[in-house]
Amino acid sequence: MNIIDVEGLKYKYPDTDKLALNDVSFKVEKGEFIGLIGRNTAGKSSLCFALSGLVPHFFKGAYGGKVLVDGMEIKQHEIGEIAAKVGLVFENPFSQMTGSKYSVYEEIAFGLENMGIERKEMIARIDESLELLAIKEMKDQNPFDLSGGQMQRVAIASVIAMRPDVLILDEPTSQLDPQGSAEVFRVVENLTKEGMTIIMAEHKMEKISQYADSVLLLDDGELIDYDTPENVFSRDDLINHGIAAPMVTSVAKAMGMKKSDTGKYPVTLSEISREMGDQR
Amino acid sequence: MSAMTLYVEKNSIIHHMDPLTKLMYVFVSIAATYIVPVHEFVFLTAAFSLLLIIIGKVFMKILPIIAISIILIISIIIVQGMFHPDNKTVLFSIGAITFYQEGLSYAVLLTVRVINMLSAFGVLILTTKPDELIERLIKKGMSPKIGYVFLSVLQIIPQIRATMGKIADAQRSRGMETEGSLIVRIRAFFPLIGPVVLNSLNDTRERAIALEMRGFNTKGKKTFLNESREYPYRKIIQFLLIAILMATIVWRVLL
Amino acid sequence: MTELLINYLHFSYTKDMEVLKGIDLHLKDQTTAIVGQNGAGKTTFVKLLKGLLQPTEGAIQFNGSNTKDYTAANLAEHIGMVFQNPNDQIFKSKVLNEVMFGPLNIGQEENEARDKALEALKKVGLEDRLEKNPYDLSLSERKMISIAAVLAMDTDVVIFDEPTMGQDFAGKERIKEIISELRSLGKLVLCILHDMDFAAEVFERTIVFNQGNVLLDGSTRDVFSDENVLEQAFLEQPHVMQIAKNIGLDGIYTTESELVAALERAWFD
């Protein structure tokens, strides 16, 4: 079943004269992990905003085409309703903390209070999110006293507790140190195991090739490719779209070493070592 | 980084009182000292406020606050003691300066009112978690948005203060002097304040997005994580406070 | 020749917690990467070099004179530093003016400052955005503005704190070019990095910080081959090394082309 269905999406921010998204169409199945890649001005964030209703409801501007999430047309509904179906986490962990809550536990409750969730249910959900994001031991701490990686996990937990069908992560580790990124990727891995539908924009191609079922490549607001990681990363024109393939793939390309079964280049460490073993 | 709050974590009966009752107490006790301008009564009210402070185990916290206001108090005494329009009876003179009984008596009244006001607010602010107070007010019908503004300001201002240090470092690294003559300091104003303002605007926009995604603008009924708890003697105390306020008004009218 | 001599450098913010516990280093010529987990003392170290903090013990000598004798603003003429977050410094309403701020502060004439700023903006690829408001640009572009703002000051030492953060492929390539150009101009380049691939590929020397000490200091090649030390400092090996190890290829590799060359040799043997 398609949980996301985007058809001919066009979008232009107010007071600009260039389309940020230009005729983008794609579908996502429930439980899939989609890696969203592209250079810094490609339109990744705009697409994340369009899936979560911030485009057009928050940013306004000119909008065309259709975005359906679980059958609900984003344009026809308010962000409050959409937020129950789509969760968004972005780069800066600090500005995602509400600032009005004095403990992690209450911070996670914020969205649930706004949704009008009953107290008993609320507590069950918060406890579950704390567990899933491995932040149980800091539940009584002030969110602002946490490290970037911990704060980002609280941001994800706060969104997950609202039980969205789709989780959108817009460069969630760009502002974190290696430890913080590792912490976040570890919990992202947990969430994929839970069967959550995830869309993640990310510059770390090694992580994309590790987690993604499909990779969506954007450039200049247009959808360039939407395919398996090995098909996308095997493209010869990646550099023209401002992307460097994972190190594994680019080494294999330089060697002309394709996988014997698919005729494409390997994208992960285990694939390349398997290939080396086979061919030796 | 802690929030900008004066709340003192202690275990006292005052801490367990309903924040709204305490808010009501602030109002009633301040109003009473103005409605009934009788020295003995005002003294008694101030003493009672201080007693609550002591029961709340925060007496040592209110002292510095009262000490700071001592300058205000001294100026009240001097100005009223020398220049109050009702001044007739000379009390004492220091050189050419003469203090009058009427003025000083009025100054004492004002002073005790100020101390009462500080103590009453102290009872509320030093023994009440700000989020508990705001949540009670929201449950009573205050707009959640106004509540949000109050609470987030308390936490975000200390954060802004922290970024100011980073900004000063960055500008000094670009050769800007921040210490020295007044002109140097004035010249440093924009490079230091500019990024603070722009930074906060930027953060505010991002935070607005985050709040939207957490359903902050959802219409419909809100729920609360923290249960409305039963506060001890809430009704009876609130009834007494209203009764006292009425009584003072009656006293004033009959006097 | 530019050099920084660091002797027995200690620093603490509070009495009971030492952040730097006696650092001895001699920095000159080579491009140097500083790596280590958060809290290892990297940022504190470079702030001391910049004179933004004063050592509690020990001394830093810049070309033979003690940095204690300079104010941070004086030292700015000689040592430039690009901070992590560009938003902490940008305040002008035009990109060009923002970049001219530093040069004017250190006494360059208006014309000279303008020329230097234009040159620096060209290096970071923003030469067509001179009149834009920095806040209308993206965060990664603002980062480039903050880099240009320091390049324009034409200092002998250039320190970067996490320049690759949030940059895409093109941005990283550009920073690589900037670093190698600075190197060819004889500047001393020092760079705090979280990105091990970038450190391995670009820098000649690497210093590993751990809990306020220098855990290892040497050629980048030697440092990244020492798996034990990296593990002790909670750092990952660069991807090239991970690949080599995974496919059972001996040797030390810091760049992709090195690895490919070695693989090809092994392949055709």
XYZ file of C-alpha atoms in Angstrom, chain A:
280
model
C 0.000 0.000 0.000
C 1.263 3.473 -0.813
C 1.579 5.611 2.269
C 2.901 8.586 0.290
C 1.766 9.582 -3.156
C 3.203 12.725 -4.727
C 1.890 13.798 -8.110
C 3.295 16.632 -10.215
C 4.284 18.698 -7.184
C 5.409 22.205 -8.030
C 6.262 24.827 -5.482
C 7.688 28.329 -5.348
C 8.491 30.254 -2.146
C 6.920 33.725 -1.865
C 9.075 36.550 -3.276
C 11.220 34.217 -5.366
C 11.024 33.573 -9.053
C 12.412 30.061 -9.256
C 10.589 26.812 -8.592
C 11.966 25.126 -5.485
C 10.195 21.920 -6.517
C 9.510 21.298 -10.163
C 7.072 18.591 -11.181
C 8.051 15.981 -8.620
C 6.158 12.668 -8.596
C 6.878 9.536 -6.597
C 5.264 6.935 -4.354
C 6.430 5.374 -1.108
C 5.222 2.108 0.349
C 4.465 1.643 4.009
C 7.538 0.663 6.020
C 10.070 1.775 3.417
C 13.198 3.791 4.184
C 13.844 6.473 1.583
C 17.176 8.272 1.398
C 16.830 11.803 0.064
C 20.030 13.090 -1.549
C 21.131 16.106 -3.550
C 23.337 19.155 -3.281
C 22.580 21.883 -0.754
C 20.202 23.827 -3.006
C 18.541 20.814 -4.628
C 15.192 21.137 -2.835
C 15.546 18.416 -0.187
C 14.265 20.591 2.644
C 11.454 21.972 0.490
C 10.323 18.430 -0.247
C 10.458 17.568 3.467
C 8.341 20.656 4.182
C 5.868 19.717 1.439
C 5.400 16.230 2.886
C 4.783 17.649 6.350
C 2.382 20.400 5.250
C 4.647 23.326 6.175
C 4.628 23.872 2.423
C 2.231 25.464 1.633
C 0.517 26.123 4.994
C 3.401 27.730 6.886
C 5.559 29.083 4.070
C 2.684 30.057 1.714
C 3.855 30.635 -1.883
C 2.651 29.142 -5.165
C 1.688 25.475 -5.123
C 0.613 22.979 -7.719
C 0.089 19.222 -7.889
C -0.887 16.853 -5.120
C 0.678 15.325 -2.034
C -1.237 12.489 -0.387
C -0.178 10.922 2.881
C -2.213 7.890 3.885
C -4.900 9.119 1.496
C -5.096 12.580 3.059
C -4.424 15.487 0.752
C -1.895 17.734 2.473
C -3.106 20.933 0.855
C -6.656 20.485 2.121
C -5.780 19.968 5.782
C -4.310 22.022 8.582
C -0.838 21.395 9.941
C -2.302 20.276 13.258
C -4.103 17.387 11.551
C -1.139 16.575 9.333
C 1.195 16.467 12.331
C -0.702 13.410 13.583
C 0.315 11.578 10.399
C 3.690 13.082 9.539
C 6.513 13.830 11.967
C 9.367 16.161 11.050
C 12.787 16.447 12.667
C 15.362 18.880 11.315
C 19.009 19.865 11.655
C 19.212 22.108 14.662
C 18.330 20.201 17.837
C 18.317 23.348 19.973
C 15.523 25.159 18.147
C 13.341 22.042 18.212
C 13.059 22.157 21.986
C 9.872 24.028 22.889
C 11.569 25.978 25.675
C 8.429 25.879 27.776
C 9.057 22.490 29.329
C 11.511 21.880 32.120
C 12.131 18.157 31.739
C 12.605 15.713 28.863
C 9.509 13.825 29.986
C 7.320 16.939 29.789
C 8.983 18.005 26.535
C 7.823 14.782 24.897
C 4.339 15.318 26.354
C 3.985 18.726 24.644
C 2.690 17.424 21.313
C 0.410 14.899 22.985
C -1.142 17.594 25.176
C -1.881 19.643 22.083
C -3.451 16.623 20.412
C -5.689 16.094 23.403
C -4.442 12.579 24.187
C -5.781 11.141 27.445
C -3.301 11.150 30.311
C -3.007 7.384 30.658
C -2.369 6.905 26.956
C 0.024 9.852 27.028
C 2.200 8.258 29.692
C 2.259 4.939 27.849
C 3.390 6.660 24.665
C 6.047 8.753 26.387
C 7.503 5.706 28.103
C 7.571 3.844 24.817
C 9.346 6.721 23.039
C 11.890 7.055 25.837
C 12.649 3.374 25.457
C 12.867 3.461 21.665
C 15.228 6.438 21.613
C 17.312 5.177 24.552
C 16.865 8.355 26.577
C 15.106 6.898 29.590
C 17.874 7.761 32.024
C 17.660 11.469 31.151
C 13.887 11.806 31.425
C 14.010 14.209 34.382
C 16.784 16.412 32.998
C 16.210 19.833 31.505
C 16.298 19.457 27.695
C 18.730 22.377 27.398
C 21.256 20.634 29.640
C 21.701 17.783 27.146
C 24.342 17.310 24.463
C 23.419 17.855 20.811
C 23.018 14.154 20.118
C 20.853 13.630 23.187
C 18.763 16.698 22.379
C 18.223 15.460 18.826
C 17.034 12.109 20.197
C 14.570 13.969 22.426
C 13.341 15.825 19.323
C 12.784 12.503 17.546
C 11.101 10.987 20.610
C 8.759 13.983 20.850
C 7.649 13.436 17.277
C 7.492 9.625 17.488
C 5.223 9.832 20.541
C 2.605 11.474 18.319
C 2.552 8.143 16.405
C 2.917 9.505 12.887
C 2.691 7.142 9.914
C 5.724 8.779 8.359
C 8.854 10.167 9.972
C 10.830 12.773 8.056
C 14.402 13.468 9.097
C 15.967 16.481 7.388
C 19.738 16.164 7.854
C 19.343 15.094 11.472
C 23.076 14.727 12.111
C 24.539 17.657 10.168
C 25.156 19.707 13.293
C 26.263 16.864 15.539
C 29.691 15.517 16.447
C 30.599 11.910 15.514
C 29.335 10.482 18.786
C 26.065 12.405 18.537
C 25.603 11.265 14.914
C 26.321 7.676 15.872
C 23.721 7.883 18.662
C 21.113 9.240 16.256
C 21.852 6.677 13.534
C 21.636 3.879 16.090
C 18.089 4.911 17.027
C 17.158 5.437 13.384
C 18.134 1.815 12.851
C 15.839 0.826 15.747
C 12.975 2.701 14.153
C 13.407 0.991 10.797
C 13.157 -2.331 12.603
C 9.850 -1.145 14.089
C 8.534 -0.868 10.537
C 8.266 2.911 10.556
C 8.168 4.655 7.165
C 11.172 6.993 7.131
C 12.358 9.650 4.736
C 15.821 10.932 5.535
C 17.743 13.722 3.812
C 21.438 13.205 4.473
C 24.905 14.051 3.146
C 26.556 10.950 4.573
C 26.160 8.571 1.628
C 27.608 5.646 3.585
C 24.626 5.877 5.933
C 22.148 6.144 3.057
C 23.536 3.043 1.371
C 23.407 1.226 4.698
C 19.760 1.974 5.562
C 17.800 2.998 2.483
C 15.482 0.747 0.488
C 15.317 3.424 -2.198
C 17.219 6.611 -2.909
C 15.559 9.724 -4.222
C 17.968 12.047 -6.040
C 16.957 15.673 -6.442
C 18.709 18.436 -8.331
C 17.486 21.942 -8.978
C 14.036 21.068 -7.703
C 13.607 18.177 -10.081
C 13.486 14.492 -9.378
C 16.485 13.012 -11.184
C 16.225 9.421 -10.047
C 14.271 7.250 -7.644
C 15.613 3.746 -7.420
C 17.572 1.248 -5.295
C 20.802 2.574 -3.743
C 22.921 0.451 -6.063
C 21.161 1.713 -9.154
C 21.338 5.348 -8.102
C 24.923 5.207 -6.875
C 26.013 3.320 -9.990
C 25.023 6.273 -12.184
C 27.898 7.837 -14.081
C 26.577 11.379 -13.813
C 26.307 11.637 -10.006
C 29.041 14.276 -9.866
C 27.011 16.497 -12.186
C 24.266 16.460 -9.590
C 26.646 17.417 -6.808
C 26.843 13.969 -5.245
C 29.812 11.725 -4.522
C 28.906 8.022 -4.303
C 29.808 6.128 -1.116
C 33.548 5.470 -0.933
C 32.942 1.742 -1.541
C 31.083 2.438 -4.767
C 33.574 4.930 -6.069
C 36.473 2.536 -5.374
C 34.583 -0.212 -7.192
C 33.854 2.144 -10.092
C 37.533 3.000 -10.392
C 38.283 -0.721 -10.478
C 35.469 -1.513 -12.877
C 34.247 -4.068 -10.355
C 30.536 -4.722 -10.843
C 28.446 -7.172 -8.892
C 28.126 -10.405 -10.797
C 24.412 -10.827 -10.060
C 23.050 -7.347 -10.869
C 25.757 -5.837 -13.042
C 25.805 -2.795 -10.747
C 28.498 -1.519 -8.396
C 28.545 -2.581 -4.723
C 27.425 0.089 -2.233
C 28.265 -1.348 1.184
C 31.363 -2.763 2.858
C 29.933 -6.273 3.015
C 28.989 -6.163 -0.671
C 32.442 -5.122 -1.809
C 34.208 -7.727 0.303
C 31.836 -10.425 -0.945
C 32.560 -9.325 -4.479
C 36.312 -9.318 -3.906
C 36.080 -12.792 -2.396
C 34.078 -14.118 -5.342
C 36.288 -12.661 -8.002
C 39.619 -13.561 -6.496
